[in-house]
Short mmCIF file of C-alpha atoms and ligand atoms in Angstrom, two decimals:
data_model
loop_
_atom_site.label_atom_id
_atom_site.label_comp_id
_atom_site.label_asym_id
_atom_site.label_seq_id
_atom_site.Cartn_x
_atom_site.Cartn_y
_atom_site.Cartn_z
CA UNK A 1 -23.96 -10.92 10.04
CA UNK A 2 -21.19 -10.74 12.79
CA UNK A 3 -19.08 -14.09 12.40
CA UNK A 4 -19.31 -15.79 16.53
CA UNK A 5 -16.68 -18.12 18.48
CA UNK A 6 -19.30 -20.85 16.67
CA UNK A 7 -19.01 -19.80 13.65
CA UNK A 8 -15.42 -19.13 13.45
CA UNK A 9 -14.91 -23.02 14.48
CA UNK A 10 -16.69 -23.96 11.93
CA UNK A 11 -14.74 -21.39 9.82
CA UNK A 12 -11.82 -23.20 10.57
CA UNK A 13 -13.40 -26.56 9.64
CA UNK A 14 -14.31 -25.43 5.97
CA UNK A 15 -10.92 -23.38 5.22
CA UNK A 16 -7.96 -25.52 7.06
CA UNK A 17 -5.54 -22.93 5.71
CA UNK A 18 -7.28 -20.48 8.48
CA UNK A 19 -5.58 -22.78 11.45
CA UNK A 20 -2.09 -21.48 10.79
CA UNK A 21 -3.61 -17.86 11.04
CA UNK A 22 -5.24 -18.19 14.14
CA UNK A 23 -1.97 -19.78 15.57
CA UNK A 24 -0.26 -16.67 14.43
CA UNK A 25 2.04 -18.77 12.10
CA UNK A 26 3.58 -17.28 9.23
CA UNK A 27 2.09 -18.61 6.33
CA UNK A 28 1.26 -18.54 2.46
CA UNK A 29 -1.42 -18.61 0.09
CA UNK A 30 -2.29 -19.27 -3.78
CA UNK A 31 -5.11 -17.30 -4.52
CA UNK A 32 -6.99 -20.14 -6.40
CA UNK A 33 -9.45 -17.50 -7.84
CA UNK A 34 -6.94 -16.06 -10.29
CA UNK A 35 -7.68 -16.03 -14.15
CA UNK A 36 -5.87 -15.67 -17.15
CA UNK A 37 -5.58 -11.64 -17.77
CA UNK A 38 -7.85 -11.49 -20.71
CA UNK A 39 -10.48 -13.87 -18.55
CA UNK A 40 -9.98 -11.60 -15.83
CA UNK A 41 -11.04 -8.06 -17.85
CA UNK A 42 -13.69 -10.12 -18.60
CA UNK A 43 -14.92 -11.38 -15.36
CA UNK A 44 -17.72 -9.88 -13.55
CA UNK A 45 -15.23 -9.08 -10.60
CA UNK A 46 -14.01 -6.32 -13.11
CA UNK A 47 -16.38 -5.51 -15.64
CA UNK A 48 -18.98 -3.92 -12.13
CA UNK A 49 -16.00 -2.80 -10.40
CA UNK A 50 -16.00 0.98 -12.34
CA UNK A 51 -12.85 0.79 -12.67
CA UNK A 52 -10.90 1.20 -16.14
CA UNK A 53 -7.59 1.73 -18.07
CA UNK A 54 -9.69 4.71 -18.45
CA UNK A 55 -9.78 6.21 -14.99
CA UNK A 56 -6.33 5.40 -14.14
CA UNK A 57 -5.00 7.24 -17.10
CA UNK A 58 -7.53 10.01 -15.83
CA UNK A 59 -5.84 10.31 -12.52
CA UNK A 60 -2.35 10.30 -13.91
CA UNK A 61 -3.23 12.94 -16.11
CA UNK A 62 -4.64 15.03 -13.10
CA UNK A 63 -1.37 14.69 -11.13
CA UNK A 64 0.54 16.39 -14.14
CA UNK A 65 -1.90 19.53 -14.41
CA UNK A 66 -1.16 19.94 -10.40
CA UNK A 67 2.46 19.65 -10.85
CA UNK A 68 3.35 23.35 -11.21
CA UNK A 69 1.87 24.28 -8.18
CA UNK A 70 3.06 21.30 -6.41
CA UNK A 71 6.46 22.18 -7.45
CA UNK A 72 5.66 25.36 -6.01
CA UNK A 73 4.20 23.95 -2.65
CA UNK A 74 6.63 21.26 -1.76
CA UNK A 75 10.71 21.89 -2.37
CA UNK A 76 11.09 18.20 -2.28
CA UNK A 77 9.12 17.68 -5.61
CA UNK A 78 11.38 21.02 -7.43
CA UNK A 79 13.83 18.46 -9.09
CA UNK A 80 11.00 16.52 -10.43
CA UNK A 81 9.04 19.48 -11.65
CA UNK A 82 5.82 18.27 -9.03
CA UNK A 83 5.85 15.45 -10.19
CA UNK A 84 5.39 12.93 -7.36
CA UNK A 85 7.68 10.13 -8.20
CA UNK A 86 10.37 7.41 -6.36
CA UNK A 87 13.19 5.43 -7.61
CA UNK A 88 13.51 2.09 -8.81
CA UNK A 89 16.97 0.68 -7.44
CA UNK A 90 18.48 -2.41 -7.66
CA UNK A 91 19.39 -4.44 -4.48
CA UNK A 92 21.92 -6.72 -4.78
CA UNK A 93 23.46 -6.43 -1.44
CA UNK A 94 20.48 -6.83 -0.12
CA UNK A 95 19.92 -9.96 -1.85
CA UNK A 96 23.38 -11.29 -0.72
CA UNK A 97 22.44 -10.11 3.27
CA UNK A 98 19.36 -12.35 2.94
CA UNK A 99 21.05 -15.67 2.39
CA UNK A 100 21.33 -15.01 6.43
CA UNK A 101 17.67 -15.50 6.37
CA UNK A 102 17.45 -18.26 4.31
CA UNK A 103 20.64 -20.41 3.80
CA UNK A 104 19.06 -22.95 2.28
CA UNK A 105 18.15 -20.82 -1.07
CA UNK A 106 19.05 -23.41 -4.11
CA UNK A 107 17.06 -21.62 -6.98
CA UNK A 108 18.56 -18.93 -8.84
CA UNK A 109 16.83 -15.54 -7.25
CA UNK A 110 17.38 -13.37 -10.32
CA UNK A 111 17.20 -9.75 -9.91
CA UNK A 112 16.44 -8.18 -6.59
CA UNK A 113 14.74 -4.64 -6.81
CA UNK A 114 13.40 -2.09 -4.82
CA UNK A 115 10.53 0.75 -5.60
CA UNK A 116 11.64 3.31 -3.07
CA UNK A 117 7.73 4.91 -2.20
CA UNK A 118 9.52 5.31 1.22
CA UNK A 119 11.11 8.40 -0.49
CA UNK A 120 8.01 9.38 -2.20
CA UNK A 121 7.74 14.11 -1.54
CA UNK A 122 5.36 15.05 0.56
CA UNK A 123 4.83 12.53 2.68
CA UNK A 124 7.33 10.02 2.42
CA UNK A 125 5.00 6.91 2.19
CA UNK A 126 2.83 4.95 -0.74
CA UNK A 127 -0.38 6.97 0.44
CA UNK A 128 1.30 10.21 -1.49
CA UNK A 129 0.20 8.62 -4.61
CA UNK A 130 -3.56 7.62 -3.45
CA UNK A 131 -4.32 10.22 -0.61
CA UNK A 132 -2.78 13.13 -2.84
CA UNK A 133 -4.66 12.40 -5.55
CA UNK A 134 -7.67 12.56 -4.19
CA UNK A 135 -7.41 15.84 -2.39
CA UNK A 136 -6.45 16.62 -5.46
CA UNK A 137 -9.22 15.67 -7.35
CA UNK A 138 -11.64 17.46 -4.74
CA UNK A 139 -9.70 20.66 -5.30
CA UNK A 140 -10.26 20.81 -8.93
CA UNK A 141 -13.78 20.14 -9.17
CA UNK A 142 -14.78 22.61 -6.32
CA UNK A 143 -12.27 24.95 -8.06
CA UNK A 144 -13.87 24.56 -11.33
CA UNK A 145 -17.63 24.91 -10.39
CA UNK A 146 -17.26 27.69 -8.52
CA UNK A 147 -15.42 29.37 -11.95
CA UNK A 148 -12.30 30.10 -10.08
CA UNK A 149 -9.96 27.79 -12.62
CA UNK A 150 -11.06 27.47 -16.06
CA UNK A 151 -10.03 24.30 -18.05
CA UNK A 152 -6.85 24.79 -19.66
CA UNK A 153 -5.46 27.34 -16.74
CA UNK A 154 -1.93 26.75 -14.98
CA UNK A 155 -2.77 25.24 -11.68
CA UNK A 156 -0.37 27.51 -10.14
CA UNK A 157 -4.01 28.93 -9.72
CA UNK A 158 -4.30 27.32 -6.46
CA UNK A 159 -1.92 29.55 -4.77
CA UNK A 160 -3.87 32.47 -5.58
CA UNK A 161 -6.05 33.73 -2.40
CA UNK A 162 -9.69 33.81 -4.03
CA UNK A 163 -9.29 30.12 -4.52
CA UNK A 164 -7.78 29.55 -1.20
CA UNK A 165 -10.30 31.26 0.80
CA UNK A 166 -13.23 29.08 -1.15
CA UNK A 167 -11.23 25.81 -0.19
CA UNK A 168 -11.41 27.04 3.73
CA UNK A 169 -14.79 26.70 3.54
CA UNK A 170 -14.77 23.23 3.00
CA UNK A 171 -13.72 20.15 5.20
CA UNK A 172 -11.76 17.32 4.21
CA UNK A 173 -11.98 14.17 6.77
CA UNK A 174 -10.25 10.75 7.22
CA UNK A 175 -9.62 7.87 9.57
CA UNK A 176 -6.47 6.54 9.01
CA UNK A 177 -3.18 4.44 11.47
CA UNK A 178 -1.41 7.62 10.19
CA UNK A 179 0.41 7.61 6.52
CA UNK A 180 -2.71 7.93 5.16
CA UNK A 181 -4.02 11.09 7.40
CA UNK A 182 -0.24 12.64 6.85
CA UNK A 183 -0.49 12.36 3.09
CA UNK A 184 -4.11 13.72 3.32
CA UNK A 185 -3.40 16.40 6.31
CA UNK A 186 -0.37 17.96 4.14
CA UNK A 187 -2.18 18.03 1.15
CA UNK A 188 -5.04 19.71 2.44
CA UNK A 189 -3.84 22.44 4.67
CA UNK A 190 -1.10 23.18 1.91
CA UNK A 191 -4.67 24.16 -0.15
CA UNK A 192 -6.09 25.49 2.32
CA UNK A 193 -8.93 23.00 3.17
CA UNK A 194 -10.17 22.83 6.32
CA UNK A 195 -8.86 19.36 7.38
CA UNK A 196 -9.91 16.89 10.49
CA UNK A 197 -7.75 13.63 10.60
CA UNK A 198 -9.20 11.05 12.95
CA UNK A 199 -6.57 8.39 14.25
CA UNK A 200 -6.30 4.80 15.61
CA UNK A 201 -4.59 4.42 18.99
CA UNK A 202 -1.32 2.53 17.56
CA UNK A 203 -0.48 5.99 15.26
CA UNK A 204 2.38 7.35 16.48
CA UNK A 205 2.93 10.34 18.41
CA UNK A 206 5.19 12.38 15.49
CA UNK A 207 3.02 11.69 13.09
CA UNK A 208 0.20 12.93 14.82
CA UNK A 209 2.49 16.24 16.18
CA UNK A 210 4.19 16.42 12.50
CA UNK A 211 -0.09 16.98 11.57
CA UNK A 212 -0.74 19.54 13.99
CA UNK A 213 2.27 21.57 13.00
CA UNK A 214 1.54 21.52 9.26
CA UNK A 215 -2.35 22.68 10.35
CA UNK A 216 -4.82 19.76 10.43
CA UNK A 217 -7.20 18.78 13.03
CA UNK A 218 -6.06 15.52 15.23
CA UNK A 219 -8.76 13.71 16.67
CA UNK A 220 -7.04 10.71 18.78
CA UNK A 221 -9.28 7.44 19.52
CA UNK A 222 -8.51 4.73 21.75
CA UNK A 223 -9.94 2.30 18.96
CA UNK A 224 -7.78 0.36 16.40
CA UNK A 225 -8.20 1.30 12.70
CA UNK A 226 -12.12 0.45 11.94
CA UNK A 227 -13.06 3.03 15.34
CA UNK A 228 -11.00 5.78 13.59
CA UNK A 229 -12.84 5.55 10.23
CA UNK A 230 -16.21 5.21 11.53
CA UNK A 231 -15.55 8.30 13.89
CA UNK A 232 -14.68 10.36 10.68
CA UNK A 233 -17.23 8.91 8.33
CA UNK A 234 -20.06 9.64 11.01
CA UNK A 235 -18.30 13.34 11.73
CA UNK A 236 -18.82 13.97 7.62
CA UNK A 237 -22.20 13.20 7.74
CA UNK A 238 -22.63 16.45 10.26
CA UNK A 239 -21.47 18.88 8.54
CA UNK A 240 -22.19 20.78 5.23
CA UNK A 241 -19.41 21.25 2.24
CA UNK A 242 -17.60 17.84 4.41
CA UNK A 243 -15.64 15.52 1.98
CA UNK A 244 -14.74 12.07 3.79
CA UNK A 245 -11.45 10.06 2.36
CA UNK A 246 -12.73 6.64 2.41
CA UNK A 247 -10.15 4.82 2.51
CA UNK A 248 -12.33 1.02 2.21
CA UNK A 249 -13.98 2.08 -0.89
CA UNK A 250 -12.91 5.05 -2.58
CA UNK A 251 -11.70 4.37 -6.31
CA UNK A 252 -10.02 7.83 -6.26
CA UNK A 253 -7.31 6.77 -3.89
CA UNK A 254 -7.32 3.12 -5.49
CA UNK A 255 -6.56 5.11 -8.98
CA UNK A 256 -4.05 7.33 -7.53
CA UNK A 257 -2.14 4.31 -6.14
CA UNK A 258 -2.57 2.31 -9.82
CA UNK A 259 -0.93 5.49 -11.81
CA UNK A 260 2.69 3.89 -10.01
CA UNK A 261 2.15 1.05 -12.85
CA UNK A 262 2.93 3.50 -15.69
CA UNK A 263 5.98 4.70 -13.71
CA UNK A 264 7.32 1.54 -13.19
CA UNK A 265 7.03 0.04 -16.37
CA UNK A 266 8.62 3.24 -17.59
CA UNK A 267 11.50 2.94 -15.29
CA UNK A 268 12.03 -0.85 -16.19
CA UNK A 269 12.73 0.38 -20.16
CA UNK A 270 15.07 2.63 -18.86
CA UNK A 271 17.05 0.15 -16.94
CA UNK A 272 16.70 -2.03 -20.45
CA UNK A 273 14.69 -4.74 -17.80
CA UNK A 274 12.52 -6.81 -20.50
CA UNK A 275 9.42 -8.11 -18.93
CA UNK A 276 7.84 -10.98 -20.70
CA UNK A 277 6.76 -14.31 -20.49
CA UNK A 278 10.37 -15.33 -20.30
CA UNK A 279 11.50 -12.29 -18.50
CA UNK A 280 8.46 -12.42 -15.43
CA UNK A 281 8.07 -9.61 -12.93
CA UNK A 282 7.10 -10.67 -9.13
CA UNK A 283 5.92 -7.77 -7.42
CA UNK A 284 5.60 -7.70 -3.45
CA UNK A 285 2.71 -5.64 -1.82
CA UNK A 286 2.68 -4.68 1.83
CA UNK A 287 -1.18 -4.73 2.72
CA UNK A 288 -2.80 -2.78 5.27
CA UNK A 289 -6.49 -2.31 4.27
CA UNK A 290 -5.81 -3.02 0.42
CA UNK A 291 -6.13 0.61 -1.78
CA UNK A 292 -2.34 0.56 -1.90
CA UNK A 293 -1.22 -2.98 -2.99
CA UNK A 294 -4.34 -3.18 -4.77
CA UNK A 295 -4.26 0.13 -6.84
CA UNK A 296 -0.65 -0.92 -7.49
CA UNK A 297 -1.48 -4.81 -8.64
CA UNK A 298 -4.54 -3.28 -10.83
CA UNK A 299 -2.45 -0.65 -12.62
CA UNK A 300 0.70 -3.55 -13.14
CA UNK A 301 -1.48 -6.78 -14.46
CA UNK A 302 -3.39 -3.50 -17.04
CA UNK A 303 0.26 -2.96 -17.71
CA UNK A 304 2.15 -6.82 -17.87
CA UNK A 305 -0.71 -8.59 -18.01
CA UNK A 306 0.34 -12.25 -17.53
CA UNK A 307 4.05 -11.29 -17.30
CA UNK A 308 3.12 -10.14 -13.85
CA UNK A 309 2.96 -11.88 -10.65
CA UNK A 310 1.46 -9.58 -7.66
CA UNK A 311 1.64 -10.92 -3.73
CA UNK A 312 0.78 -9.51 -1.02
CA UNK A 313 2.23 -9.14 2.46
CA UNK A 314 0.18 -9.02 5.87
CA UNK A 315 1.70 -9.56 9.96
CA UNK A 316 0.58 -12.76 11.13
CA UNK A 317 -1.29 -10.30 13.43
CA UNK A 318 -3.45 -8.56 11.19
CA UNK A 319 -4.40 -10.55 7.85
CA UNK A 320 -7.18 -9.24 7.03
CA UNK A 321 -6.96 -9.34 3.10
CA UNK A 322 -5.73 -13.27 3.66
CA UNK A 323 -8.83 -14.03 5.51
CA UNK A 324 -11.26 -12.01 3.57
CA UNK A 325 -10.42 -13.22 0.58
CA UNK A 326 -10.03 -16.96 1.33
CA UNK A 327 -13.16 -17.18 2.71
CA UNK A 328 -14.55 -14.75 0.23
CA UNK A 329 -16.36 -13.09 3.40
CA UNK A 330 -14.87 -10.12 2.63
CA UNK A 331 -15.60 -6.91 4.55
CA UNK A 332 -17.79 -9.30 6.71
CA UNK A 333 -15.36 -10.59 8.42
CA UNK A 334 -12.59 -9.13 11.09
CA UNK A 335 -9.28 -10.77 11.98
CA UNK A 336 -10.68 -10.39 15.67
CA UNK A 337 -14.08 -12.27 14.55
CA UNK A 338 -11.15 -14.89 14.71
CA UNK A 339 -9.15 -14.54 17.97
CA UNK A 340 -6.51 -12.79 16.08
CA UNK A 341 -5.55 -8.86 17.92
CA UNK A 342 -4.37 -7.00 15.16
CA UNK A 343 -1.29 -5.78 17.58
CA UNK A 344 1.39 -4.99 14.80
CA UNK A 345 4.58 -3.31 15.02
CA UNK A 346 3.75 -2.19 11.46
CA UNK A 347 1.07 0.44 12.05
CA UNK A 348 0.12 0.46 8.18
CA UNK A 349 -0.73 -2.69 8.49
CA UNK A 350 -2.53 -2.63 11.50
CA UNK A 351 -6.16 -3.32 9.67
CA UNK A 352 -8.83 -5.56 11.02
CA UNK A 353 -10.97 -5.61 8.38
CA UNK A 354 -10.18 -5.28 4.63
CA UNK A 355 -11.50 -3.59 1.69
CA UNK A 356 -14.43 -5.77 0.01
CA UNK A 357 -14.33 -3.49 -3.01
CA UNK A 358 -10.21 -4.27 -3.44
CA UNK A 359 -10.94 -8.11 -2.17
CA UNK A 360 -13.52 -8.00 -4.71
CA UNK A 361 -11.27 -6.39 -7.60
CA UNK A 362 -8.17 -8.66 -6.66
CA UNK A 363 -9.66 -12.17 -6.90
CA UNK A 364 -8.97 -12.95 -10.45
CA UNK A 365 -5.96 -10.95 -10.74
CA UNK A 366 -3.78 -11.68 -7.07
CA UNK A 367 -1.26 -14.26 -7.22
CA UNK A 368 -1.54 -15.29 -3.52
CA UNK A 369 -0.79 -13.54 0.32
CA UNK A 370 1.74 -14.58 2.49
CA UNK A 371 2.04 -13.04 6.22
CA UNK A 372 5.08 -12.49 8.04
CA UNK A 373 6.01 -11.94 12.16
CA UNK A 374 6.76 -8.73 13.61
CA UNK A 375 10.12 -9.94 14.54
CA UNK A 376 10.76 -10.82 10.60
CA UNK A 377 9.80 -7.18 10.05
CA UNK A 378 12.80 -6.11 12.24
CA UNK A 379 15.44 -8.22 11.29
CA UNK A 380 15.19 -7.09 7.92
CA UNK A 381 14.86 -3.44 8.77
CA UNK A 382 18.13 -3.96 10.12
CA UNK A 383 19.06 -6.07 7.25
CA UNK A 384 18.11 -3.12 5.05
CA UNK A 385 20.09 -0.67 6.70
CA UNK A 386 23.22 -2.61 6.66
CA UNK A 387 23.26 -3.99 3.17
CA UNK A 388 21.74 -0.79 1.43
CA UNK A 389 21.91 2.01 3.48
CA UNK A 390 18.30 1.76 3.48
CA UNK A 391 16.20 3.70 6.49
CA UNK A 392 12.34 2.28 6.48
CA UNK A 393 9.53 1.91 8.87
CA UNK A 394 8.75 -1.35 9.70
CA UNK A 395 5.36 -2.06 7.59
CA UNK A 396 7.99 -1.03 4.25
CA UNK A 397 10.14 -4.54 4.98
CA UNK A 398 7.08 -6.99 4.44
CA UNK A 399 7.23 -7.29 0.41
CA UNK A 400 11.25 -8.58 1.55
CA UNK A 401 10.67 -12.26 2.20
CA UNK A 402 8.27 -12.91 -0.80
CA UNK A 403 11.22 -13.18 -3.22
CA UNK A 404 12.09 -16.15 -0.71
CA UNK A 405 8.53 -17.54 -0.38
CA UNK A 406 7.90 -17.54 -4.40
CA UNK A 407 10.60 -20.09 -4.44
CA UNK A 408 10.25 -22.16 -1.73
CA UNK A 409 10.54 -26.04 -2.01
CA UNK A 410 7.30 -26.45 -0.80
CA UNK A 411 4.73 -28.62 -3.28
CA UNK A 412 2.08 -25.65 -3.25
CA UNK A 413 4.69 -23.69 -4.52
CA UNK A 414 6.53 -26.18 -6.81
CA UNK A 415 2.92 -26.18 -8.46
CA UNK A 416 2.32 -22.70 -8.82
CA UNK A 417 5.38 -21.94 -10.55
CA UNK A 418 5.19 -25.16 -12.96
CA UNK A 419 1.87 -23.54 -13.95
CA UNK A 420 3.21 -20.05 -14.36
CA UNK A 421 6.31 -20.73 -16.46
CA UNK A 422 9.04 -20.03 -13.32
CA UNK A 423 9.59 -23.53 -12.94
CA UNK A 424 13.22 -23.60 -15.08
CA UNK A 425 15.98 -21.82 -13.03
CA UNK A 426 16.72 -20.54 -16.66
CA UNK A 427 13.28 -18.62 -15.73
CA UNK A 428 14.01 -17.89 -12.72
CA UNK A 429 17.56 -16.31 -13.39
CA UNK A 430 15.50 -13.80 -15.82
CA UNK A 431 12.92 -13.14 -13.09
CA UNK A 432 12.83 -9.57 -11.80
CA UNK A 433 11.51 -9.35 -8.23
CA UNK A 434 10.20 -5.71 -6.98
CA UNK A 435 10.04 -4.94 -3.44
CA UNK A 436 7.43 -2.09 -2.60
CA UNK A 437 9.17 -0.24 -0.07
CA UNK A 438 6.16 2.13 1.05
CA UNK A 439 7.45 4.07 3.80
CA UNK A 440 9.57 5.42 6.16
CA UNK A 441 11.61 8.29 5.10
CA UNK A 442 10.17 10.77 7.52
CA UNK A 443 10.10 8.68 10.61
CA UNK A 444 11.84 10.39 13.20
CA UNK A 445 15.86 9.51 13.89
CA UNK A 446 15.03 8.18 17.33
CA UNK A 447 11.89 6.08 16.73
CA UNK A 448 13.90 4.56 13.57
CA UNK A 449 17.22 3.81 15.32
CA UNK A 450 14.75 2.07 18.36
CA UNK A 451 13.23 -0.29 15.69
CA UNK A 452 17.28 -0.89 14.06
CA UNK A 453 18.71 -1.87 17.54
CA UNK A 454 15.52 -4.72 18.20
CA UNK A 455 16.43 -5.99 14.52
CA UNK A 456 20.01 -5.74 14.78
CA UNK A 457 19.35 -7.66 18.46
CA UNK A 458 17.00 -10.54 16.63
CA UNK A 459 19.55 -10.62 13.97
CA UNK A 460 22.63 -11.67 16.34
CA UNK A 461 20.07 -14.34 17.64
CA UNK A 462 19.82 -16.02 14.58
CA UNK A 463 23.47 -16.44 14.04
C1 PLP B 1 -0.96 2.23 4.19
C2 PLP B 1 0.30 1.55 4.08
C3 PLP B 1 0.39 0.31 3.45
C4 PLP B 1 -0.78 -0.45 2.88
O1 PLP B 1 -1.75 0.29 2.16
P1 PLP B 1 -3.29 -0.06 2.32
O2 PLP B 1 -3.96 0.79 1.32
O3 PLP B 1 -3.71 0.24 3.71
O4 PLP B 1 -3.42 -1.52 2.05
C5 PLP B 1 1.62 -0.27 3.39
N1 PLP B 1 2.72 0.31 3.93
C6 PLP B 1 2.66 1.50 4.53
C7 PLP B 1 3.90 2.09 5.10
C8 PLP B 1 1.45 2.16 4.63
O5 PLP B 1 1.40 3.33 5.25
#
């Protein structure tokens, strides 16, 4: 049922938290909800989900059969054999620059990392890891029933024409703000797939050109985010042989996505980064429609269990994860339902209307949601730049400020870490805090340096 203006007042009424959201403040939230990890495996939330340690070990397992002929397809991925991977870097000057931000920071901020999916191959954003995969996964099992790859056979296969000309025949489709039709449109002209990307009116113009060049089909709508995937779900259901990407509910992206938890943790061990009750991990999730962060948080807490601490991050203009899952409405509800316009500068982010199935999923495992202004957004893309070198789109800056938030003075915070064990700055020293940078390495020089000089502009401001 549609929520109305009368509704939404009385909304407001039973979740007071929802009257900083409406006045487009930036805010922060607990996720009451969350269990114990060994209550949460065995919550109901999980146990009907179909999801399983099972099929994210599945997907990583597909991504290394396709990684000879990825490393054949894409030059980026030659130096890690096709193997679609980003670096985990630590970010201490960084964590000096944001003192700017936040002056007042008495608590010991303990190590400041980033996980660099901005410089992910192939499409330089977090959707390589979910979009991939499941254009992936489609090109295997159409490969394998029509007898064209046998089981065991080097996918290298995929190059060969016979195979090729069978993918033409079918259509890939998706709705997407953009990362998510790039990582799909690359991925499934480079196999030959017929491919139709259908996009929301705040995608950017190179993105869409960048598609168009590399083959796919750019439908444009004047609709945010919802219009563009209801135009490609409907536009599936017309053809034959049509596969649509769905991005609100499939569990193949959402498995893609969770197969960065094995990466991490192995990247930690290599750094000699212990993880542990003493040692905690706080990761920081930009969230757009939720596959991402949530894919990510599901694969980590399977990993760390209770060692783990996952937020997410959402513009005061579009939090549609925050407001689905505090009022547990869901996928019923729209940030517009509430007077809220889901304008963002951060076009990942730009959702209305979040994933139920990832709402659903996340509720005993999230650790809370915080949102954050546009302007934030800039200020520390310019931040970024000048303490790291660091060139991201604006939607990759949002996990920033949660190190900050986690350790606020507030009392809903003061509680929270109390009854998580980072209440001692002894804790808190040994806490590692990861930043999910998800995009931005293939945004153009001139759109970039646009977004630097408004940061670098709000920045002087402040001082
Ligand atoms: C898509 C995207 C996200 C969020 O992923 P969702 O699956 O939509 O929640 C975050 N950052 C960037 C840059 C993205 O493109």
């Amino acid at each position: 049922m549609p929520v109305t203006p009368r509704t939404s007042a009385d909304l407001i009424t039973r979740f007071p938290e929802l009257a900083a959201l409406v006045a487009y403040q930036e805010t922060s939230w607990i996720n009451p909800e969350r269990l114990p990890y060994r209550e949460a495996l065995a919550s109901s939330a999980l146990q009907d989900s179909g999801l399983s340690l099972h099929s994210v070990e599945d997907a990583t397992a597909r991504l290394a059969r396709f990684a000879p002929w990825i490393a054949e397809a894409f030059a980026d991925t030659h130096d890690s054999a096709g193997v679609i991977e980003s670096p985990l870097v630590e970010a201490a000057a960084l964590k000096q620059a944001l003192s700017v931000m936040m002056p007042t920071a008495n608590a010991p901020l303990g190590r400041l990392m980033i996980k660099c999916d901005h410089a992910l191959p192939v499409s330089g954003s977090i959707k390589a890891r979910g979009g991939i995969h499941e254009v992936l996964k489609q090109a295997e099992r159409l490969a394998l029933d029509s007898g064209l790859l046998m089981h065991g056979d080097n996918y290298r296969a995929f190059e060969q024409p016979a195979l090729r000309e069978h993918l033409s025949r079918q259509h890939i489709l998706v709705g997407s703000t953009g990362n998510l039709g790039l990582s799909i449109g690359i991925m499934s002209a480079r196999l030959g797939f017929r491919v139709t990307v259908h996009m929301s009116a705040d995608a950017r113009q190179w993105k869409k050109d960048l598609l168009r060049e590399r083959g796919a089909q750019v439908v444009e709508h004047t609709g945010d985010y919802s219009e563009a995937v209801e135009a490609g779900r409907r536009e599936a259901q017309l053809h034959a042989n049509a596969h649509f990407i769905d991005d609100e509910s499939s569990q193949d992206l959402f498995n893609g996505y969770a197969t960065a938890a094995s990466e991490l943790a192995r990247q930690l061990a290599e750094q000699s980064i212990q993880v542990d009750a003493q040692h905690p991990l706080c990761v920081y999730l930009p969230c757009g429609v939720g596959g991402g962060p949530g894919g990510v948080a599901f694969g980590l807490k399977q990993v760390f269990g209770d060692a783990v601490h996952c937020f997410f991050a959402e513009p005061v203009h579009s939090p549609c994860m925050l407001l689905g899952m505090l009022t547990g409405e869901h996928d019923a509800i729209a940030v517009q339902d509430i007077g809220i316009d889901n304008h963002t500068c951060a076009d990942g982010l730009a959702v209305g209307r979040a994933s139920a199935f990832v709402g659903r999923v996340m509720a005993p495992l999230l650790s809370g949601i915080y949102t954050l202004h546009d302007d934030t957004l800039l200020e520390l893309l310019a931040l970024a730049h000048d303490s790291e070198g660091l060139r991201l789109e604006p939607s990759a800056l949002a996990g920033v400020p949660g190190v900050l938030r986690v350790l606020e003075d507030s009392p809903h915070w003061q509680t929270w870490r109390q009854a998580t064990g980072l209440g001692t700055p002894a804790v808190q020293a040994n806490t590692t805090h990861v930043v999910w940078s998800t995009g931005g390495s293939m945004v153009p020089r001139d759109v970039w340096e646009e977004e630097y000089q408004r940061g670098k502009a709000l920045l002087a401001r402040r001082r």
